[in-house]
Amino acid sequence: VTVDTVAPTIVITSDKSALASGETATITFTLSESSSTALISSDITVVGGALSVLAGSGTSYTATFTPATNSTATATFNVAASVFTDSAGNSNLAATQLSVTVDTVAPTIVITSDKSALKSGETATITFTLSESSSDFAFGDIVAAGGTLSVLTGAVPGTVYTAVFTPTAGSTTTATFNVAAGVFTDAAGNGNTAATQLSVTVDTVAP
């Protein structure tokens, strides 16, 4: 008499442990023995993104996972008990949950000034405040017009940087400050969104 009372198991793995914006992961489902019916997407509970249609057969299946946009919620993958059976009719045991770290939130930057207008002999302190720490935000990421900007000060990596702006002499041209999109990244590798332009009124023309 043939006896098989061993419940099949399933292991869930990922080729990436963390995902940033624009990235995907290949999720693999490995069964201890072939299922009597193919593993299907509805057998899998996914939180934190979308899973493609499963590919594979027998004991190995794969799918591509795309994380939710603008999210830092950890993605989880589960296969409950008794969603498939082996050839003997034994129902599977539940899989150990797989977790993948997700950060698809683009960092932002806000530019402010301690003065809204400048005249001859005056300077302004320009502050650049990042929504999250960056190790590659640099002076070259800033486009300043209408004067000169000093070297940035601030801890690296950090979220707050300052510089002193000196307006052009003999000018009434408004000074502007910009940081374009994609010039620095957060710890996960997400590129920044563009800053809202800061403008400072300048009048350094002697009467």
CSV table of N, CA and C in Angstrom, one decimal, residues 76-196:
chain,number,residue,atom,x,y,z
A,76,THR,N,5.0,42.5,1.3
A,76,THR,CA,5.0,41.2,1.8
A,76,THR,C,4.3,40.2,0.9
A,77,PHE,N,4.8,38.9,1.0
A,77,PHE,CA,4.3,37.9,0.1
A,77,PHE,C,4.0,36.7,1.0
A,78,ASN,N,2.8,36.1,0.8
A,78,ASN,CA,2.3,35.0,1.5
A,78,ASN,C,1.6,34.0,0.7
A,79,VAL,N,1.8,32.7,1.0
A,79,VAL,CA,0.9,31.6,0.5
A,79,VAL,C,0.3,30.9,1.7
A,80,ALA,N,-1.0,31.0,1.8
A,80,ALA,CA,-1.7,30.3,2.9
A,80,ALA,C,-1.6,28.8,2.8
A,81,ALA,N,-2.0,28.2,3.9
A,81,ALA,CA,-2.1,26.7,3.9
A,81,ALA,C,-3.3,26.3,3.1
A,82,SER,N,-3.2,25.1,2.5
A,82,SER,CA,-4.3,24.4,1.9
A,82,SER,C,-4.8,25.1,0.6
A,83,VAL,N,-3.9,25.8,-0.1
A,83,VAL,CA,-4.3,26.4,-1.4
A,83,VAL,C,-3.9,25.5,-2.6
A,84,PHE,N,-3.1,24.5,-2.4
A,84,PHE,CA,-2.8,23.6,-3.4
A,84,PHE,C,-2.5,22.2,-2.8
A,85,THR,N,-2.5,21.2,-3.6
A,85,THR,CA,-2.2,19.8,-3.1
A,85,THR,C,-1.2,19.1,-3.9
A,86,ASP,N,-0.5,18.1,-3.3
A,86,ASP,CA,0.4,17.3,-4.1
A,86,ASP,C,-0.4,16.2,-4.8
A,87,SER,N,0.3,15.3,-5.5
A,87,SER,CA,-0.4,14.3,-6.3
A,87,SER,C,-1.1,13.3,-5.5
A,88,ALA,N,-0.8,13.2,-4.2
A,88,ALA,CA,-1.5,12.3,-3.3
A,88,ALA,C,-2.7,13.0,-2.6
A,89,GLY,N,-2.8,14.3,-2.8
A,89,GLY,CA,-4.0,15.0,-2.3
A,89,GLY,C,-3.7,15.7,-1.0
A,90,ASN,N,-2.4,15.7,-0.5
A,90,ASN,CA,-2.0,16.4,0.7
A,90,ASN,C,-2.0,17.9,0.5
A,91,SER,N,-2.6,18.6,1.4
A,91,SER,CA,-2.7,20.1,1.2
A,91,SER,C,-1.3,20.7,1.7
A,92,ASN,N,-1.0,21.8,1.1
A,92,ASN,CA,0.3,22.4,1.5
A,92,ASN,C,0.3,23.1,2.9
A,93,LEU,N,1.5,23.2,3.4
A,93,LEU,CA,1.6,24.1,4.6
A,93,LEU,C,1.8,25.5,4.2
A,94,ALA,N,1.5,26.4,5.1
A,94,ALA,CA,1.7,27.9,4.8
A,94,ALA,C,3.1,28.2,4.6
A,95,ALA,N,3.4,29.1,3.7
A,95,ALA,CA,4.8,29.6,3.5
A,95,ALA,C,5.2,30.5,4.6
A,96,THR,N,6.5,30.6,4.8
A,96,THR,CA,7.0,31.7,5.7
A,96,THR,C,6.9,33.0,4.9
A,97,GLN,N,6.4,34.0,5.5
A,97,GLN,CA,6.2,35.3,4.8
A,97,GLN,C,7.6,35.9,4.3
A,98,LEU,N,7.6,36.4,3.1
A,98,LEU,CA,8.7,37.1,2.6
A,98,LEU,C,8.4,38.6,2.6
A,99,SER,N,9.4,39.3,3.1
A,99,SER,CA,9.3,40.8,3.1
A,99,SER,C,10.4,41.4,2.3
A,100,VAL,N,10.1,42.5,1.6
A,100,VAL,CA,11.0,43.2,0.8
A,100,VAL,C,10.9,44.7,1.1
A,101,THR,N,11.9,45.4,1.5
A,101,THR,CA,11.9,46.8,1.8
A,101,THR,C,11.6,47.6,0.6
A,102,VAL,N,10.7,48.6,0.7
A,102,VAL,CA,10.4,49.5,-0.4
A,102,VAL,C,10.5,50.9,0.0
A,103,ASP,N,11.2,51.7,-0.9
A,103,ASP,CA,11.2,53.1,-0.8
A,103,ASP,C,11.1,53.7,-2.2
A,104,THR,N,9.9,54.1,-2.6
A,104,THR,CA,9.7,54.7,-3.9
A,104,THR,C,9.3,56.2,-3.8
A,105,VAL,N,9.7,56.8,-2.7
A,105,VAL,CA,9.3,58.2,-2.5
A,105,VAL,C,10.5,59.0,-2.9
A,106,ALA,N,10.3,59.9,-3.9
A,106,ALA,CA,11.3,60.8,-4.3
A,106,ALA,C,11.6,61.9,-3.3
A,107,PRO,N,12.8,62.2,-3.0
A,107,PRO,CA,13.1,63.3,-2.0
A,107,PRO,C,12.8,64.6,-2.7
A,108,THR,N,12.4,65.6,-1.8
A,108,THR,CA,12.1,66.9,-2.3
A,108,THR,C,13.1,67.9,-1.6
A,109,ILE,N,13.1,69.1,-2.2
A,109,ILE,CA,14.0,70.2,-1.6
A,109,ILE,C,13.3,71.5,-1.7
A,110,VAL,N,13.4,72.2,-0.6
A,110,VAL,CA,12.8,73.6,-0.5
A,110,VAL,C,13.9,74.6,-0.3
A,111,ILE,N,13.8,75.7,-1.1
A,111,ILE,CA,14.8,76.7,-1.0
A,111,ILE,C,14.2,78.0,-0.4
A,112,THR,N,14.9,78.5,0.6
A,112,THR,CA,14.4,79.7,1.3
A,112,THR,C,15.5,80.7,1.5
A,113,SER,N,15.1,81.9,1.8
A,113,SER,CA,16.1,83.0,2.0
A,113,SER,C,15.7,83.8,3.3
A,114,ASP,N,16.7,84.3,4.0
A,114,ASP,CA,16.4,85.1,5.2
A,114,ASP,C,16.0,86.5,4.8
A,115,LYS,N,16.2,86.9,3.5
A,115,LYS,CA,15.8,88.2,3.1
A,115,LYS,C,15.0,88.0,1.8
A,116,SER,N,14.0,88.8,1.6
A,116,SER,CA,13.2,88.8,0.4
A,116,SER,C,13.7,89.8,-0.6
A,117,ALA,N,14.5,90.8,-0.2
A,117,ALA,CA,15.0,91.8,-1.1
A,117,ALA,C,16.4,92.2,-0.6
A,118,LEU,N,17.3,92.6,-1.5
A,118,LEU,CA,18.6,92.9,-1.2
A,118,LEU,C,19.0,94.3,-1.9
A,119,LYS,N,19.8,95.1,-1.2
A,119,LYS,CA,20.3,96.3,-1.8
A,119,LYS,C,21.9,96.2,-1.7
A,120,SER,N,22.5,97.2,-2.2
A,120,SER,CA,24.0,97.2,-2.2
A,120,SER,C,24.6,97.0,-0.9
A,121,GLY,N,25.5,96.1,-0.8
A,121,GLY,CA,26.2,95.9,0.5
A,121,GLY,C,25.6,94.8,1.3
A,122,GLU,N,24.4,94.3,0.9
A,122,GLU,CA,23.7,93.3,1.7
A,122,GLU,C,23.9,91.9,1.1
A,123,THR,N,23.8,90.9,1.9
A,123,THR,CA,23.8,89.5,1.5
A,123,THR,C,22.6,88.7,2.1
A,124,ALA,N,22.4,87.6,1.5
A,124,ALA,CA,21.3,86.7,2.1
A,124,ALA,C,21.8,85.4,2.4
A,125,THR,N,21.3,84.8,3.4
A,125,THR,CA,21.5,83.3,3.7
A,125,THR,C,20.5,82.5,3.0
A,126,ILE,N,20.9,81.7,2.1
A,126,ILE,CA,20.0,80.8,1.3
A,126,ILE,C,20.1,79.4,1.9
A,127,THR,N,18.9,78.9,2.3
A,127,THR,CA,18.8,77.6,2.9
A,127,THR,C,18.2,76.5,2.0
A,128,PHE,N,18.8,75.4,1.9
A,128,PHE,CA,18.3,74.3,1.1
A,128,PHE,C,17.9,73.1,2.1
A,129,THR,N,16.6,72.9,2.2
A,129,THR,CA,16.1,71.9,3.1
A,129,THR,C,15.6,70.7,2.3
A,130,LEU,N,16.2,69.5,2.6
A,130,LEU,CA,15.8,68.3,1.9
A,130,LEU,C,14.8,67.5,2.7
A,131,SER,N,13.9,66.8,2.1
A,131,SER,CA,12.9,66.0,2.8
A,131,SER,C,13.5,64.8,3.5
A,132,GLU,N,14.6,64.3,3.0
A,132,GLU,CA,15.3,63.2,3.6
A,132,GLU,C,16.8,63.3,3.3
A,133,SER,N,17.6,62.7,4.1
A,133,SER,CA,19.1,62.8,4.0
A,133,SER,C,19.6,62.4,2.7
A,134,SER,N,20.6,63.1,2.2
A,134,SER,CA,21.3,62.8,0.9
A,134,SER,C,22.8,62.9,1.2
A,135,SER,N,23.5,62.0,0.5
A,135,SER,CA,25.0,62.0,0.6
A,135,SER,C,25.6,62.6,-0.6
A,136,ASP,N,24.8,62.9,-1.7
A,136,ASP,CA,25.4,63.5,-2.9
A,136,ASP,C,24.8,64.8,-3.4
A,137,PHE,N,24.1,65.5,-2.5
A,137,PHE,CA,23.6,66.9,-2.8
A,137,PHE,C,24.9,67.7,-2.7
A,138,ALA,N,25.1,68.6,-3.8
A,138,ALA,CA,26.3,69.3,-3.8
A,138,ALA,C,26.1,70.7,-4.4
A,139,PHE,N,27.1,71.6,-4.3
A,139,PHE,CA,27.0,72.9,-4.8
A,139,PHE,C,26.7,73.0,-6.2
A,140,GLY,N,27.2,72.1,-7.0
A,140,GLY,CA,27.0,72.0,-8.4
A,140,GLY,C,25.5,71.7,-8.8
A,141,ASP,N,24.7,71.3,-7.9
A,141,ASP,CA,23.3,71.0,-8.1
A,141,ASP,C,22.4,72.2,-8.2
A,142,ILE,N,23.0,73.3,-7.7
A,142,ILE,CA,22.2,74.6,-7.6
A,142,ILE,C,22.5,75.5,-8.8
A,143,VAL,N,21.5,76.1,-9.3
A,143,VAL,CA,21.6,77.1,-10.4
A,143,VAL,C,21.2,78.4,-9.8
A,144,ALA,N,22.1,79.3,-9.6
A,144,ALA,CA,21.8,80.7,-9.0
A,144,ALA,C,22.1,81.7,-10.1
A,145,ALA,N,21.2,82.7,-10.2
A,145,ALA,CA,21.4,83.8,-11.2
A,145,ALA,C,21.2,85.1,-10.5
A,146,GLY,N,22.0,86.1,-10.9
A,146,GLY,CA,21.8,87.4,-10.3
A,146,GLY,C,22.8,87.7,-9.2
A,147,GLY,N,23.8,86.9,-9.1
A,147,GLY,CA,24.9,87.1,-8.1
A,147,GLY,C,25.7,85.9,-7.9
A,148,THR,N,26.4,85.8,-6.8
A,148,THR,CA,27.3,84.7,-6.5
A,148,THR,C,26.9,84.0,-5.2
A,149,LEU,N,27.0,82.7,-5.2
A,149,LEU,CA,26.7,81.9,-4.0
A,149,LEU,C,28.0,81.3,-3.4
A,150,SER,N,28.1,81.4,-2.1
A,150,SER,CA,29.3,80.8,-1.5
A,150,SER,C,29.2,79.3,-1.4
A,151,VAL,N,30.3,78.7,-1.0
A,151,VAL,CA,30.3,77.3,-0.8
A,151,VAL,C,29.2,76.8,0.2
A,152,LEU,N,28.6,75.7,0.0
A,152,LEU,CA,27.6,75.2,0.9
A,152,LEU,C,28.2,74.7,2.2
A,153,THR,N,27.5,75.0,3.3
A,153,THR,CA,27.8,74.4,4.6
A,153,THR,C,26.7,73.5,5.0
A,154,GLY,N,27.0,72.5,5.8
A,154,GLY,CA,26.1,71.5,6.3
A,154,GLY,C,26.7,70.1,6.3
A,155,ALA,N,26.1,69.3,7.2
A,155,ALA,CA,26.6,67.9,7.4
A,155,ALA,C,26.3,67.1,6.2
A,156,VAL,N,27.2,66.2,5.8
A,156,VAL,CA,27.0,65.3,4.7
A,156,VAL,C,27.1,63.8,5.3
A,157,PRO,N,26.2,62.9,5.1
A,157,PRO,CA,24.8,63.2,4.6
A,157,PRO,C,24.0,64.1,5.6
A,158,GLY,N,23.1,64.8,5.0
A,158,GLY,CA,22.2,65.7,5.9
A,158,GLY,C,21.0,66.1,5.1
A,159,THR,N,20.2,67.0,5.8
A,159,THR,CA,19.0,67.5,5.2
A,159,THR,C,19.0,69.0,5.1
A,160,VAL,N,19.9,69.7,5.8
A,160,VAL,CA,19.9,71.2,5.7
A,160,VAL,C,21.3,71.7,5.3
A,161,TYR,N,21.3,72.5,4.3
A,161,TYR,CA,22.5,73.1,3.8
A,161,TYR,C,22.3,74.6,3.6
A,162,THR,N,23.3,75.4,3.8
A,162,THR,CA,23.2,76.9,3.7
A,162,THR,C,24.3,77.4,2.9
A,163,ALA,N,24.1,78.6,2.2
A,163,ALA,CA,25.1,79.3,1.5
A,163,ALA,C,24.8,80.8,1.6
A,164,VAL,N,25.8,81.6,1.4
A,164,VAL,CA,25.6,83.1,1.4
A,164,VAL,C,25.6,83.6,0.0
A,165,PHE,N,24.5,84.4,-0.3
A,165,PHE,CA,24.4,84.9,-1.7
A,165,PHE,C,24.7,86.4,-1.7
A,166,THR,N,25.6,86.8,-2.6
A,166,THR,CA,25.9,88.2,-2.8
A,166,THR,C,25.4,88.6,-4.2
A,167,PRO,N,24.5,89.6,-4.2
A,167,PRO,CA,23.9,90.1,-5.5
A,167,PRO,C,24.9,90.8,-6.3
A,168,THR,N,24.7,90.8,-7.6
A,168,THR,CA,25.5,91.5,-8.6
A,168,THR,C,25.5,93.0,-8.3
A,169,ALA,N,26.6,93.6,-8.4
A,169,ALA,CA,26.6,95.1,-8.2
A,169,ALA,C,26.0,95.8,-9.4
A,170,GLY,N,25.4,96.9,-9.1
A,170,GLY,CA,24.8,97.8,-10.2
A,170,GLY,C,23.7,97.1,-10.9
A,171,SER,N,22.8,96.3,-10.2
A,171,SER,CA,21.8,95.5,-10.9
A,171,SER,C,20.4,95.6,-10.2
A,172,THR,N,19.4,95.5,-11.1
A,172,THR,CA,18.0,95.4,-10.6
A,172,THR,C,17.4,94.1,-11.0
A,173,THR,N,18.2,93.2,-11.5
A,173,THR,CA,17.7,91.9,-12.0
A,173,THR,C,17.4,91.0,-10.8
A,174,THR,N,16.2,90.5,-10.8
A,174,THR,CA,15.8,89.6,-9.7
A,174,THR,C,16.7,88.4,-9.6
A,175,ALA,N,17.2,88.0,-8.4
A,175,ALA,CA,18.0,86.8,-8.3
A,175,ALA,C,17.1,85.6,-8.2
A,176,THR,N,17.5,84.5,-8.8
A,176,THR,CA,16.7,83.2,-8.8
A,176,THR,C,17.6,82.1,-8.4
A,177,PHE,N,17.0,81.1,-7.8
A,177,PHE,CA,17.7,79.9,-7.2
A,177,PHE,C,16.9,78.7,-7.6
A,178,ASN,N,17.5,77.7,-8.2
A,178,ASN,CA,16.8,76.5,-8.7
A,178,ASN,C,17.7,75.3,-8.4
A,179,VAL,N,17.0,74.2,-8.1
A,179,VAL,CA,17.6,72.8,-8.1
A,179,VAL,C,16.7,71.9,-9.0
A,180,ALA,N,17.3,71.4,-10.1
A,180,ALA,CA,16.6,70.6,-11.0
A,180,ALA,C,16.3,69.2,-10.5
A,181,ALA,N,15.4,68.5,-11.1
A,181,ALA,CA,15.0,67.2,-10.7
A,181,ALA,C,16.2,66.2,-11.1
A,182,GLY,N,16.3,65.2,-10.3
A,182,GLY,CA,17.3,64.1,-10.6
A,182,GLY,C,18.8,64.4,-10.4
A,183,VAL,N,19.1,65.5,-9.6
A,183,VAL,CA,20.5,65.8,-9.4
A,183,VAL,C,21.1,65.2,-8.1
A,184,PHE,N,20.2,64.8,-7.2
A,184,PHE,CA,20.7,64.1,-6.0
A,184,PHE,C,19.8,63.0,-5.7
A,185,THR,N,20.2,62.1,-4.8
A,185,THR,CA,19.4,60.9,-4.4
A,185,THR,C,19.3,60.7,-2.9
A,186,ASP,N,18.3,60.0,-2.5
A,186,ASP,CA,18.2,59.6,-1.1
A,186,ASP,C,19.0,58.3,-0.9
A,187,ALA,N,18.9,57.7,0.3
A,187,ALA,CA,19.6,56.5,0.6
A,187,ALA,C,19.2,55.3,-0.2
A,188,ALA,N,18.0,55.3,-0.7
A,188,ALA,CA,17.5,54.2,-1.5
A,188,ALA,C,17.8,54.3,-2.9
A,189,GLY,N,18.3,55.5,-3.3
A,189,GLY,CA,18.7,55.7,-4.7
A,189,GLY,C,17.6,56.5,-5.5
A,190,ASN,N,16.6,56.9,-4.9
A,190,ASN,CA,15.5,57.7,-5.6
A,190,ASN,C,16.0,59.1,-5.9
A,191,GLY,N,15.9,59.5,-7.2
A,191,GLY,CA,16.2,60.9,-7.6
A,191,GLY,C,15.2,61.9,-7.1
A,192,ASN,N,15.7,63.1,-6.8
A,192,ASN,CA,14.9,64.2,-6.2
A,192,ASN,C,13.9,64.8,-7.3
A,193,THR,N,12.8,65.4,-6.8
A,193,THR,CA,12.0,66.2,-7.6
A,193,THR,C,12.6,67.6,-7.7
A,194,ALA,N,12.2,68.4,-8.7
A,194,ALA,CA,12.7,69.7,-8.8
A,194,ALA,C,12.2,70.6,-7.7
A,195,ALA,N,13.0,71.6,-7.2
A,195,ALA,CA,12.6,72.5,-6.2
A,195,ALA,C,11.7,73.6,-6.9
A,196,THR,N,10.9,74.2,-6.1
A,196,THR,CA,10.2,75.4,-6.6
A,196,THR,C,11.2,76.6,-6.6
